Every structure is written in C-alpha cells, then in structure tokens.
Coordinates of C-alpha atoms in Angstrom, one line a residue:
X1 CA 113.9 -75.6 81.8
X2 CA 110.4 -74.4 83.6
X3 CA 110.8 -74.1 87.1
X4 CA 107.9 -74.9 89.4
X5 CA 105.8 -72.0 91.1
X6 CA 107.7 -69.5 88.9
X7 CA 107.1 -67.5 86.0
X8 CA 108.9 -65.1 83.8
X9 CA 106.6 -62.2 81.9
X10 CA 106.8 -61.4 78.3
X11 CA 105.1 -58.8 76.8
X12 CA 103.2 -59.6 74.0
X13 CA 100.7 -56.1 74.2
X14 CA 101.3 -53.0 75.5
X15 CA 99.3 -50.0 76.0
X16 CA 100.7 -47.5 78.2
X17 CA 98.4 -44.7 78.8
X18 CA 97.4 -42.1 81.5
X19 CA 96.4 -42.6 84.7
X20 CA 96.7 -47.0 85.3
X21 CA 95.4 -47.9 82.1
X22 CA 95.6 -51.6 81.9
X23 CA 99.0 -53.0 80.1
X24 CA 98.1 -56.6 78.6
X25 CA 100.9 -58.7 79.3
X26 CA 101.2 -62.4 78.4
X27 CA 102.9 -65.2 80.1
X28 CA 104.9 -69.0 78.8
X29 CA 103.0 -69.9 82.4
X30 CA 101.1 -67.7 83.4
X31 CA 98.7 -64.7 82.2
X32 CA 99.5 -61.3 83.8
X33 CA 97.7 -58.0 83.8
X34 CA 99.9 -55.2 85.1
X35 CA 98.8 -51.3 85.3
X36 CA 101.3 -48.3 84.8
X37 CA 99.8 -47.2 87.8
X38 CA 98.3 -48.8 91.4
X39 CA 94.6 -49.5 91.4
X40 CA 92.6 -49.2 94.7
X41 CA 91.7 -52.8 96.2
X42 CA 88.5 -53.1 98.6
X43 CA 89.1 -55.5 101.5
X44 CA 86.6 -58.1 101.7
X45 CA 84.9 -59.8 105.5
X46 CA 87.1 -62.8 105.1
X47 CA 90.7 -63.6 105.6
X48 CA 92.9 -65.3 103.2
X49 CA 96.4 -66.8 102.7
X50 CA 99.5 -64.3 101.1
X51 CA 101.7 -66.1 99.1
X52 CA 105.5 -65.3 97.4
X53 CA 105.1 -66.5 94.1
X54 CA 102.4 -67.3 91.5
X55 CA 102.3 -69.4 88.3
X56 CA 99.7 -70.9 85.8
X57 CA 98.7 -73.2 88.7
X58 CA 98.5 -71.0 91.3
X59 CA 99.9 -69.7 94.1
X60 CA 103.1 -70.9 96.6
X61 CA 105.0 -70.1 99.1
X62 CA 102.2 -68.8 101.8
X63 CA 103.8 -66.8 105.1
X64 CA 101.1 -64.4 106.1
X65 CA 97.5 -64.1 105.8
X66 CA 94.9 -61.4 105.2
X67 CA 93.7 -61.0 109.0
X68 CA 96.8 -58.7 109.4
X69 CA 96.2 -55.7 106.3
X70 CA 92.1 -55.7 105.8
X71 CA 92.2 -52.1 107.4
X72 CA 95.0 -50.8 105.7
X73 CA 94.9 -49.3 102.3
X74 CA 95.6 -51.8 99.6
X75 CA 97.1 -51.2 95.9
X76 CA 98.4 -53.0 93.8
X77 CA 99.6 -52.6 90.1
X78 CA 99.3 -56.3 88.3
X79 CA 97.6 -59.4 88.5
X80 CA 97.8 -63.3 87.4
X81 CA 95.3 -65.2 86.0
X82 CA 95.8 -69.2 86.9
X83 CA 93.5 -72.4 87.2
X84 CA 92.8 -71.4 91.0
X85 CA 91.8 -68.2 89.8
X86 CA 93.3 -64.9 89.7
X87 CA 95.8 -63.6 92.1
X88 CA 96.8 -60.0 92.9
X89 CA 100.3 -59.0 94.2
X90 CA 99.5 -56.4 96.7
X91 CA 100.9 -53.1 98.3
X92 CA 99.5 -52.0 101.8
X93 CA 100.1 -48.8 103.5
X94 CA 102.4 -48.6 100.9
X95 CA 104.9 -51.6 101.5
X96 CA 105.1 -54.2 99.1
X97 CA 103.1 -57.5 100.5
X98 CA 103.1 -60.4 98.2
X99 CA 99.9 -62.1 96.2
X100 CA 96.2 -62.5 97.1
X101 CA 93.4 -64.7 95.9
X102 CA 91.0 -61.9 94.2
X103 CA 88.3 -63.8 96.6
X104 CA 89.9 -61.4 99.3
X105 CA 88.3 -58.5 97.6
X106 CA 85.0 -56.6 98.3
X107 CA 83.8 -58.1 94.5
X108 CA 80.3 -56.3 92.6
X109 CA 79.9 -54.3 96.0
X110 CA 78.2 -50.7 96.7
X111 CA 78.6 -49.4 100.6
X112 CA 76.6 -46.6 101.1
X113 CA 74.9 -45.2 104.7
X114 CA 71.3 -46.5 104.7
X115 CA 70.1 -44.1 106.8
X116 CA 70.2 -40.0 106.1
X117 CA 68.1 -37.8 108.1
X118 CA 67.6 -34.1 106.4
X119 CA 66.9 -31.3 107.7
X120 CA 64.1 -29.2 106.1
X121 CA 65.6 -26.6 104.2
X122 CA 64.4 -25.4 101.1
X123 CA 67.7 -23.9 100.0
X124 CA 70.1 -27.6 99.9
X125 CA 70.0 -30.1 98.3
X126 CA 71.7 -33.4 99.9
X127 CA 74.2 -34.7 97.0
X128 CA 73.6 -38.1 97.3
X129 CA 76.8 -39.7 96.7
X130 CA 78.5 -37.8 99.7
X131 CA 76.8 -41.3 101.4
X132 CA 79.0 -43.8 99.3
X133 CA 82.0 -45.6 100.9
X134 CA 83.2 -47.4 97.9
X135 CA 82.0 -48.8 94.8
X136 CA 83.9 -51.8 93.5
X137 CA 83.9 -53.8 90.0
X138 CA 83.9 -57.5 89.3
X139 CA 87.3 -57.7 90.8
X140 CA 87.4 -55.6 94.0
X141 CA 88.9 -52.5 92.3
X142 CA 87.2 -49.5 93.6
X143 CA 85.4 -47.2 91.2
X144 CA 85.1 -43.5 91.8
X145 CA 81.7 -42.7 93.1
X146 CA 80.8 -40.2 90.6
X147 CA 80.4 -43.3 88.4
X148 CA 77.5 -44.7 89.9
X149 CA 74.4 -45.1 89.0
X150 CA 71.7 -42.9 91.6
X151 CA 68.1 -42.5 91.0
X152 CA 68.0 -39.0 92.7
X153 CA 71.1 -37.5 92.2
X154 CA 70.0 -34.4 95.2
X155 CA 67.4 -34.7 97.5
X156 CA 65.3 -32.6 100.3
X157 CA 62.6 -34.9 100.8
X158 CA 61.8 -38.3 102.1
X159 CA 62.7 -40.9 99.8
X160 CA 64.6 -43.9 99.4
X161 CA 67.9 -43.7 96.9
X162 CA 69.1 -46.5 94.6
X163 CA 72.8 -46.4 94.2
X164 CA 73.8 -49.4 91.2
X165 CA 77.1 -50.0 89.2
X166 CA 77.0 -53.2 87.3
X167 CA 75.4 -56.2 89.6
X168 CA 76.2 -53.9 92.4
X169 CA 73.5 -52.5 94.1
X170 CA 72.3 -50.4 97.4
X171 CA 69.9 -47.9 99.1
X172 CA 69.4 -45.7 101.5
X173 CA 66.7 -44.3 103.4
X174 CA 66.1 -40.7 103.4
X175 CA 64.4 -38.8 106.4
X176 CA 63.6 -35.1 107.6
X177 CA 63.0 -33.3 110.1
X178 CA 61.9 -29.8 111.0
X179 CA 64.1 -27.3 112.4
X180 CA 63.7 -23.2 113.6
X181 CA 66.2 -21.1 113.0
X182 CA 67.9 -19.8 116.2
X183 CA 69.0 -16.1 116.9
X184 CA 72.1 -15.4 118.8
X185 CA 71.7 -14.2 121.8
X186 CA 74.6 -14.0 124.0
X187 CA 76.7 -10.8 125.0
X188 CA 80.0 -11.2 124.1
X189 CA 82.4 -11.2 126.4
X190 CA 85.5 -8.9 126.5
X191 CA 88.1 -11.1 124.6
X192 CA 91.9 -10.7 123.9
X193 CA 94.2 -7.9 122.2
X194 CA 94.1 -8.7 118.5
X195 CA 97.3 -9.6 116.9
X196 CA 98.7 -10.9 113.8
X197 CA 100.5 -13.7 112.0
X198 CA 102.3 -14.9 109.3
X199 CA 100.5 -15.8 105.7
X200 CA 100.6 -18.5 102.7
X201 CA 101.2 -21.5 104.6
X202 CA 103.8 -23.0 107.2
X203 CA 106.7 -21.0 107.3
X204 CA 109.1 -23.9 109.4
X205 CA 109.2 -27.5 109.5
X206 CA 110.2 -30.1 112.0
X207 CA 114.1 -30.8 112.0
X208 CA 114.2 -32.8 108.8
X209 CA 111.2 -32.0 106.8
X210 CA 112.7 -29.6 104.5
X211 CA 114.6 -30.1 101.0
X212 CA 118.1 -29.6 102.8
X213 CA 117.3 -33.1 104.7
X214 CA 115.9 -34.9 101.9
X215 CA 112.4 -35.0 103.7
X216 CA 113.8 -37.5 105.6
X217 CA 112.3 -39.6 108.6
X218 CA 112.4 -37.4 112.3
X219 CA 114.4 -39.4 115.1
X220 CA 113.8 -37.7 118.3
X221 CA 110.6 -35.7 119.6
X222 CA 110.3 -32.3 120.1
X223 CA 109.0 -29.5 123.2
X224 CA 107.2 -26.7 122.8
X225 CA 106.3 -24.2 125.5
X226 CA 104.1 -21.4 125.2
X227 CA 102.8 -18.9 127.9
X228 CA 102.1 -21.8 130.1
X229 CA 101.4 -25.0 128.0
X230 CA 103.8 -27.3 126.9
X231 CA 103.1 -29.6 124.0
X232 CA 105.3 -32.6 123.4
X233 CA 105.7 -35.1 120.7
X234 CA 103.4 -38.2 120.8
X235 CA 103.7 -39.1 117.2
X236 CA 105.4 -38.1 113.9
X237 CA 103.3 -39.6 111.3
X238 CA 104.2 -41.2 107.6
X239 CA 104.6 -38.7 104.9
X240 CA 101.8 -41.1 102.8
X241 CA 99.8 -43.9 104.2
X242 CA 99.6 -45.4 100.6
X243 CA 102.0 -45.4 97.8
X244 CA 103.4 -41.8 97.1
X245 CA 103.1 -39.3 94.4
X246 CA 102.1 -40.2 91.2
X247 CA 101.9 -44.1 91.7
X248 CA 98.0 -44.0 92.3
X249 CA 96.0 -44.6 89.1
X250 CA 92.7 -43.2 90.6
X251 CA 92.0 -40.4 93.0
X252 CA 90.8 -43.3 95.5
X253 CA 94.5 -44.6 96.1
X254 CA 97.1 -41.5 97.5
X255 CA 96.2 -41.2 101.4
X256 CA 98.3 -38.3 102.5
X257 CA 100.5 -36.0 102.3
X258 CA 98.1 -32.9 103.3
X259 CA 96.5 -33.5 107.6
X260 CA 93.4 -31.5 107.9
X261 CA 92.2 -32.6 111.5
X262 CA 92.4 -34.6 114.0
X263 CA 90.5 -36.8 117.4
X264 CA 92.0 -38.3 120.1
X265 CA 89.5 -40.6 122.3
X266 CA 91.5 -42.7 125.0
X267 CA 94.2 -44.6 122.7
X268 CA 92.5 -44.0 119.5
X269 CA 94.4 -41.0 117.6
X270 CA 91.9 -40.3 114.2
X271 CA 93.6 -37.5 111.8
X272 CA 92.3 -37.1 108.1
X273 CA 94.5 -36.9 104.9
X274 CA 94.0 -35.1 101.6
X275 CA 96.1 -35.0 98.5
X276 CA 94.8 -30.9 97.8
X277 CA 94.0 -28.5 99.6
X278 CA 90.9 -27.8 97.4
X279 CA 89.7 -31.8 97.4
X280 CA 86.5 -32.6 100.2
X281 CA 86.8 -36.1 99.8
X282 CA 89.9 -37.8 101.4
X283 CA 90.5 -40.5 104.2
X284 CA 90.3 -40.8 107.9
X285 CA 94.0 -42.7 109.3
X286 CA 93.1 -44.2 112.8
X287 CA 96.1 -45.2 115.1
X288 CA 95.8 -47.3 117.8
X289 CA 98.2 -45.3 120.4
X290 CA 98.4 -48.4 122.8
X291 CA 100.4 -49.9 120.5
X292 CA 101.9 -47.5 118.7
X293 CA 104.1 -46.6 121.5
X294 CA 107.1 -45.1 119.5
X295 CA 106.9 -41.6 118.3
X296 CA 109.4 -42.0 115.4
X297 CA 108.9 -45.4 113.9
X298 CA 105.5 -45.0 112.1
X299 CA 107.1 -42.8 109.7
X300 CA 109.2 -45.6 108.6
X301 CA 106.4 -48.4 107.2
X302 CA 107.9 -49.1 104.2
X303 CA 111.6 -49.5 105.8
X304 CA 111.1 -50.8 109.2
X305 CA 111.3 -54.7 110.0
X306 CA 108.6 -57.2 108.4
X307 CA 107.5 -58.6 111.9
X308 CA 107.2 -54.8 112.7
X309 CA 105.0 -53.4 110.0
X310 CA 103.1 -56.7 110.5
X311 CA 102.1 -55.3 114.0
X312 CA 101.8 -51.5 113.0
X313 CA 99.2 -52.6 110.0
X314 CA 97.2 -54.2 112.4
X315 CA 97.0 -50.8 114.5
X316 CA 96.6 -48.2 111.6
X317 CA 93.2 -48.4 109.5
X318 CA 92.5 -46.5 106.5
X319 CA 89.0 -45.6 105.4
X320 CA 87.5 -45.7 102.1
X321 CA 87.5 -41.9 100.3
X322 CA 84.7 -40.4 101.6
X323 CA 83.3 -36.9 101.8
X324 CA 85.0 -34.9 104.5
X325 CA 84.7 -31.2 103.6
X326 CA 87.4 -29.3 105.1
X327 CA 88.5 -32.3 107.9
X328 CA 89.0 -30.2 110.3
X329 CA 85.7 -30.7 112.2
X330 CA 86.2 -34.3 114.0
X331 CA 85.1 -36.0 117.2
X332 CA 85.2 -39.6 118.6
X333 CA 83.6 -41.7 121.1
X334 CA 84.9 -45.2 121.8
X335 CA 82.7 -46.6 118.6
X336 CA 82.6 -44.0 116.2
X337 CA 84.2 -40.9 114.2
X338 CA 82.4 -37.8 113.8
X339 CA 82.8 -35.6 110.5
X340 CA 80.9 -32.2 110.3
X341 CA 82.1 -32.2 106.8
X342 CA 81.7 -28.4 105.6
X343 CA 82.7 -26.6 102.6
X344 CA 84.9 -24.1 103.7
X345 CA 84.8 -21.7 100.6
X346 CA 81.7 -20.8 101.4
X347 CA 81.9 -17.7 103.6
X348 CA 78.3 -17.5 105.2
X349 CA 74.4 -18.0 104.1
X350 CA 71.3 -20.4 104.5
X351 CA 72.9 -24.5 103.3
X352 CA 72.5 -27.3 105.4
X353 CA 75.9 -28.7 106.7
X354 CA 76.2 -32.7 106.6
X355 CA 77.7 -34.9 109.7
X356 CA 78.8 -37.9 109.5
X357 CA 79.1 -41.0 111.9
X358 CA 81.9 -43.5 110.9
X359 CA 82.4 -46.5 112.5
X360 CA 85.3 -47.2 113.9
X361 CA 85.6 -50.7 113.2
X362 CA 85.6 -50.4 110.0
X363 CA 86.0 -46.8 109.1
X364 CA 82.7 -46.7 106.9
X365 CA 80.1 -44.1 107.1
X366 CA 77.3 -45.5 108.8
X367 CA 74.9 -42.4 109.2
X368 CA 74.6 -39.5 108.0
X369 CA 72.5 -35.8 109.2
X370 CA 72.1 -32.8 108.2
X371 CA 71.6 -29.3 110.2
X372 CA 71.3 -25.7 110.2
X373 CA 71.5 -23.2 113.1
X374 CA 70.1 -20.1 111.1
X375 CA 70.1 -19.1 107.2
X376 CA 72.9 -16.6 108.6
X377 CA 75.3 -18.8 110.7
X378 CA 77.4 -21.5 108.5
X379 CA 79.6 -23.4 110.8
X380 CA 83.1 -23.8 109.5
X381 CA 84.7 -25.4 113.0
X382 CA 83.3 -27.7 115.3
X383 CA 84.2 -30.2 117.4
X384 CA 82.5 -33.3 118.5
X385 CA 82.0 -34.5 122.6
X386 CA 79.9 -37.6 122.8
X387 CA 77.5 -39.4 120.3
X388 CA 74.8 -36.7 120.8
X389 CA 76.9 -33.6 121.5
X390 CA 78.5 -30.5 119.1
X391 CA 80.0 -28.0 120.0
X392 CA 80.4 -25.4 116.7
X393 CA 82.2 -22.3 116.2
X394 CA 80.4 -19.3 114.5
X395 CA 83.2 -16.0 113.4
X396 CA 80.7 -13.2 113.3
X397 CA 83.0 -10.9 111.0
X398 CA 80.5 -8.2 111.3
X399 CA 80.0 -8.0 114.5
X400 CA 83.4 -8.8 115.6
X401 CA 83.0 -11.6 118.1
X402 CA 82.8 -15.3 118.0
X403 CA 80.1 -17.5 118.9
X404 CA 80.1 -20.7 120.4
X405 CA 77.2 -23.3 119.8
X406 CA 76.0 -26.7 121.4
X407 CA 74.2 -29.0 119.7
X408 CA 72.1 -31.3 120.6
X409 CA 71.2 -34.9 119.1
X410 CA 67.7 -36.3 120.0
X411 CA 67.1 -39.3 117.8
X412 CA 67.4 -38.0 113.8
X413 CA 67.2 -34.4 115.0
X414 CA 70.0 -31.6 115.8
X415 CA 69.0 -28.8 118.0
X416 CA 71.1 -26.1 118.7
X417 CA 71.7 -23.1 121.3
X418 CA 73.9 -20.3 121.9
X419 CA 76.4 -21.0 124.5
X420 CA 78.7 -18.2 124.6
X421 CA 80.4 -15.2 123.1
X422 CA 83.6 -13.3 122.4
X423 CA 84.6 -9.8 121.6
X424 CA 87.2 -9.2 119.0
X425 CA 89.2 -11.1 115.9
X426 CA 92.2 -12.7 118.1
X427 CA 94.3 -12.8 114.7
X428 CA 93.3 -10.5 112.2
X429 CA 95.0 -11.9 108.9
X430 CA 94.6 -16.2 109.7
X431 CA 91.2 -18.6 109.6
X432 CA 90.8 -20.8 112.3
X433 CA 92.7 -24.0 112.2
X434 CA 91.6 -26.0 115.3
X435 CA 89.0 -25.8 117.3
X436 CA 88.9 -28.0 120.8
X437 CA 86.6 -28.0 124.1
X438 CA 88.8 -29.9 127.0
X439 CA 88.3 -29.3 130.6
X440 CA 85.2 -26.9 130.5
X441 CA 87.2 -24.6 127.9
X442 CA 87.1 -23.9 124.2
X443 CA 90.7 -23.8 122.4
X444 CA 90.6 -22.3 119.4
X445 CA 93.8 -22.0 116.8
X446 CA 95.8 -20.1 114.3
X447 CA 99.0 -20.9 112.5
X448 CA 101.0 -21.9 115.6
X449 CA 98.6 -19.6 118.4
X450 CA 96.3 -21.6 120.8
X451 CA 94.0 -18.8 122.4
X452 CA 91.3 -20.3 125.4
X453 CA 88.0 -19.3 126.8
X454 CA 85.5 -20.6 129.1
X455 CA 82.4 -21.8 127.8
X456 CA 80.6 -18.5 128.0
X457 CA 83.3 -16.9 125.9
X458 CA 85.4 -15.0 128.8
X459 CA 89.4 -14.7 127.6
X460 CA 91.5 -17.0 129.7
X461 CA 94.6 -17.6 127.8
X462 CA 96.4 -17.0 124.6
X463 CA 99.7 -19.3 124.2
X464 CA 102.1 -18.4 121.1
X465 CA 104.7 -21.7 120.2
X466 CA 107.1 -20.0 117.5
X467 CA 107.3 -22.8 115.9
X468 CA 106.2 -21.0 112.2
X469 CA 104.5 -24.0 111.1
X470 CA 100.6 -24.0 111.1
X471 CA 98.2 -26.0 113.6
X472 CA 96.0 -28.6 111.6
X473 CA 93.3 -29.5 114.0
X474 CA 93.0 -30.1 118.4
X475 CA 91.5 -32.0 119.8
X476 CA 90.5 -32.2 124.0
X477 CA 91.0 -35.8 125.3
X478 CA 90.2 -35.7 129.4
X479 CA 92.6 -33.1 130.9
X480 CA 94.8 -33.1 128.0
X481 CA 95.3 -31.2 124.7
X482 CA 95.9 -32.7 121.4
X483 CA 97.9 -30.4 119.0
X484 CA 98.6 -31.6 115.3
X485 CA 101.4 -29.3 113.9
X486 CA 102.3 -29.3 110.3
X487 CA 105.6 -30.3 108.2
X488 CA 105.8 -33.3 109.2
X489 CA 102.3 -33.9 110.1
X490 CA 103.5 -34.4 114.4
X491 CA 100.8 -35.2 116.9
X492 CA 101.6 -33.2 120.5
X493 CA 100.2 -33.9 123.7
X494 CA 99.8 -31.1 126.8
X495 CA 98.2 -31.3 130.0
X496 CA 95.5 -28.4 130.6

C-alpha cells in the first residue's frame, strides 16, 4: 500500500565516483538525485516554506521557513523531482534541516564586485576572479570560480570585465589610479629585549581539544593573565560551520576547521575560516554577540535544541568562498568587513596588495582596491579602523625594526605615510600573528605573546599568556582587546 507524502528510494543507477558525483537514483513515487558528497547551495532574496517529507506531488509537512537559514551555509546531498518542481533536502551550518523548493536558490547567477579600482603598477596584474562571490548553475549549486568564463583573465588598465557561465552573466568596472612610492622615514624607537618561542604550530589546546577528550565540546571558559592583561573567554567557536571532513563535494562547502583572523565592531564578532593553511580563498563567519550570549553553546549547532539553533542560525552568517589571502588582516565598521587579502609567501618586492569591502548584510564583496606603499614594502599585517583608515605593519628584517603605516582612503585612492618605528625583532624564530591598534596603541602578536607600542613605535608592554597555543588574529574594539587563541578556535576579551 502507497502511503501519502511518502516515498521509499530504489536504486535503479549508480555511479559512485570522486568528489559528489551525481548517483542517479529512481523512485515508485518519486525521482531522486542523491550525491556521494554535499554540494554547495546559494541562497536566493526570497523566503520559502521547509517541509518534512516529499513525494511525486510535492512537498508536506511545512514547520519552518527560509527567513531563518539564508545566511548560513547551505549543503545538501540529494534532491526530488515532483509536479511542483524539484525539492532539495538541505543541511545548514551543518545540521540537518528538512526540503526546499529549488526556487529558494540563487539559480543561473554570477556575483561579482562591479567596481575595482587599481592602482598603477606595472609589475601586477589584478586576477580577475579574486572579484567573484559565487557562481551558480541552473539549480543554485555553486560552481567554483575558476570555471567561469572572463574576458580578461588579469588586468592593470581601465576596462570593464565580463564574467559568464551558462545564462549567467556579470561585469565589473575597472578603474586606476596613480600612486608615488613613499620612503620610510621614521627613527625607530628603542624597542623590547628580543626573545624566543616555540615552533611548528600550537603546542596546547583548550581543556578538551586534544585526542584524549575526543575533541569534544568545551563547558566552562577560561582566564588568562599575562604581565598585566587579562583575557577571558567570550566565545568557543564550532569545530566546522558546515558539514565536516570529507562530506563536502567541492572546495566551496567545508567552512572551518583552520581561524586565520578575526574583527570585533560593537556586537559583531567577524573571524575567517580555511580548510589549509596554504588555501587564500575561504569564508568570513560573522556572530552576532548580542545574541550569542553563551560562550559554550555555539560549539554545539548540530546537538543543541531545534528552537535553539533556529535562533543561533539567524545570528551566524557565512560568506560565499572568496579570496582572503592570509585572513589575518580584517577590520569592521558597523556596515562592512575589511579584507587586506595578501599572499603571505611572498617575503618582500614591488605587487600591488588587494582590499576588500564586504558587506555585512550579506557577506558579499562589494568593492574591491588595490595599493602599494613602495616596490620595497609588502604588507603582510594590517588592521582596519574606519571605512577610510589602515593601519599596516611593515618587518623591516634588514634593518631590524618594524614600521607602522596609515593609510588613507580618498574616494578610489589609498595614500599612505609612515607613522612610526621600532628597534629590534621582539621574537626572533615566530611571524606575526595578530596585529591590533586599540586605545592609541599598536598590539602586535606571536604564538601566545602580545607585545604593545604607542603609535610612534615607543615599547610599552610585552605580555606572555603560557598558554602554548598560537594567537590567530586581534582585534581593538573601544578600550578592549580581542584575542582569538587556537585549539579550539576561543575568542578572549581584555580591557586595555
């Protein structure tokens, strides 16, 4: 006997291969598609009904709409065709949700930044799909960028780009602007007694995030005190904002496990996720701290009660995978993201670096610049302080001191100047991992060492937390300090 708004799968075809190939499946009611692996799903603008089930004549059983998961990262590994069309049963932030009219999804779509202002430099190239959001296919499945379709694959001129996969199709507008190199200029100041640290990585972990506790969820926050600051836990973060290891089908999919950076702006915590340490494209998580008031129970989406998550999805957005470089370079002002997304393997010389401003409303790049301070300065930290303010970190290795460098926005332009300077290496065998400017001060980091100066580069502080696992990003917010500590990936808060 059939039962109404069910259906049972049998396979008919089956074609498991790599990496979500599509496994043709056949129904008595109903004609399902299922992958071996999750595809990546594109939100759409509007909002649509969830429902439990799905047969041959559509979907039943509705108890939540769309209005609640657009922001969140959406998967999912099958799909129904039916006479109301077809129907996708969905995963978001990695939890299980139920099945979606494929009307939901961002369908024959290409976001890109229309606007990109260069600046003139004859030795870069802009790659033009660092401006793409997403690409998606004729049912909301995301493509990887490197499969679209550009007419100018690099550019250092003005010219406008066509981006087109399929029926999808977009542009954007290329500008320049003229730039002279700036010389340093500043004495360094005298700066702290060098020191060292360990190497290859954290060497600790919060209480449970090693193999003895099964990588297990954190219950209770932790203090750290060092030479004057304290930092306490504001928020332990999930292990993957998606599903986990090898359940993506595309490199689109996997948000997490590896934090990079991170900006705090009033309640708006921003951190960005990578699944290798080698990868520049990954995804910005934004968490809305006002109502994520508990520092434990975001690690537990995929656990924690339905009426819960319901209320956490709403407060966590996921971007699209977009170019980053490094992520640790971030800033935010009550709209938007910052991304000065460099490439941290190069060690010094004359390329352009790229920003980016991402809206935070919906977590898409929405303009993008380049700069340059001098064919000898590559930035590899910086942090941002307002819509038309940088503040960038220069290691001169040669000269043994650090720099420190505002720039300046003026329309499409970036100008920069020398603020300050310091003597010495502060850790002689560690990059930076955090760079912050709170309270008139720069912070800068190594492994679990803060050390401060003033904005001319005079040595103020240098605070050592023994924790053994490594800083990944700060960020200033008023008169507080934002540390992000590895292993679990644990936003700290101190007062400066």
């Amino acid at each position: 006997m059939q039962r109404k708004n069910s259906f049972k799968v049998v396979m008919a075809t089956a074609a498991l291969l790599m990496g979500g190939v599509l496994i043709s499946t056949t129904s008595n009611k109903a004609d399902a598609k299922s992958f071996s692996k999750a595809v990546t799903k594109i939100a759409g603008n509007g909002n649509y009904a969830i429902y439990h089930k799905v047969s041959s004549n559509g979907a039943s059983g509705k108890f939540t709409s769309t209005k609640y998961f657009k922001h969140g990262q959406i998967q999912s590994k099958r799909y129904v065709s039916t006479k109301k069309g077809n129907f996708w049963d969905i995963y978001v932030d990695g939890r299980h949700v139920g099945w979606v009219n494929q009307n939901f999804f961002a369908r024959n779509q290409i976001s890109v930044a229309p606007e990109i202002s260069l600046v003139n430099n004859s030795n870069y190239s802009f790659p033009t799909r660092d401006a793409v959001n997403y690409v998606t296919d004729s049912q909301g499945t995301a493509v990887n960028p490197s499969q679209v379709h550009v007419s100018k694959a690099y550019v250092n001129t003005a010219t406008t780009v066509e981006y087109s996969y399929g029926k999808a199709k977009a542009s954007a507008n290329i500008k320049i602007y003229n730039s002279q190199d700036v010389a340093a200029s500043k004495t360094p100041e005298a700066g702290f007694k060098s020191t060292s640290t360990w190497t290859g990585g954290s060497k600790g972990s919060s209480r449970n995030w090693n193999r003895a506790h099964g990588y297990r969820s954190e219950t209770s926050g932790n203090t750290f005190k060092g030479n004057g600051l304290t930092l306490k836990t504001r928020l332990f973060q999930p292990r993957f904002v998606s599903l986990g290891y090898g359940q993506a089908g595309d490199q689109m999919g996997q948000v997490g496990v590896i934090p990079e950076g991170i900006t705090v702006n009033g309640n708006d915590f921003v951190t960005s996720m990578f699944t290798s340490s080698s990868s520049q494209f990954g995804h910005l998580v934004s968490y809305n701290l006002s109502a994520i008031k508990s520092k434990t129970a975001a690690q537990n989406l995929t656990t924690m009660s339905w009426n819960s998550f319901k209320s956490y999805a709403q407060n966590i957005k996921v971007s699209p995978y977009i170019k980053l470089g490094h992520g640790q370079s971030l800033g935010s002002t009550s709209s938007s993201i910052y991304v000065m997304a460099n490439d941290n393997n190069y060690n010094n010389g004359p390329k352009s670096e790229e920003i980016f401003q991402i809206s935070k409303s919906d977590m898409k790049i929405k303009k993008i610049w380049t700069f340059r301070i001098a064919s000898n300065r590559y930035i590899h930290n910086a942090t941002f302080v307002g819509d038309n303010t940088m503040y960038a970190l220069f290691h001169n290795g040669g000269h043994n001191s650090y720099e420190y460098w505002k720039l300046t926005r003026n329309g499409d332009e970036w100008r920069a100047e020398e603020v300050g300077a310091t003597q010495g290496r502060f850790i002689t065998n560690s990059p930076v991992q955090g760079f912050a400017y709170a309270g008139g001060d720069f912070f800068i980091g190594f492994n679990d060492y803060i050390f401060r100066v003033n904005e001319s580069g005079k040595a103020k502080q240098r605070y050592h937390f023994n924790t053994r696992r490594e800083i990944e990003g700060m960020s200033g917010n008023g008169s507080n300090l934002f540390v992000q500590f590895a292993q679990r990936a644990e936003l700290t808060k101190g007062r400066i």
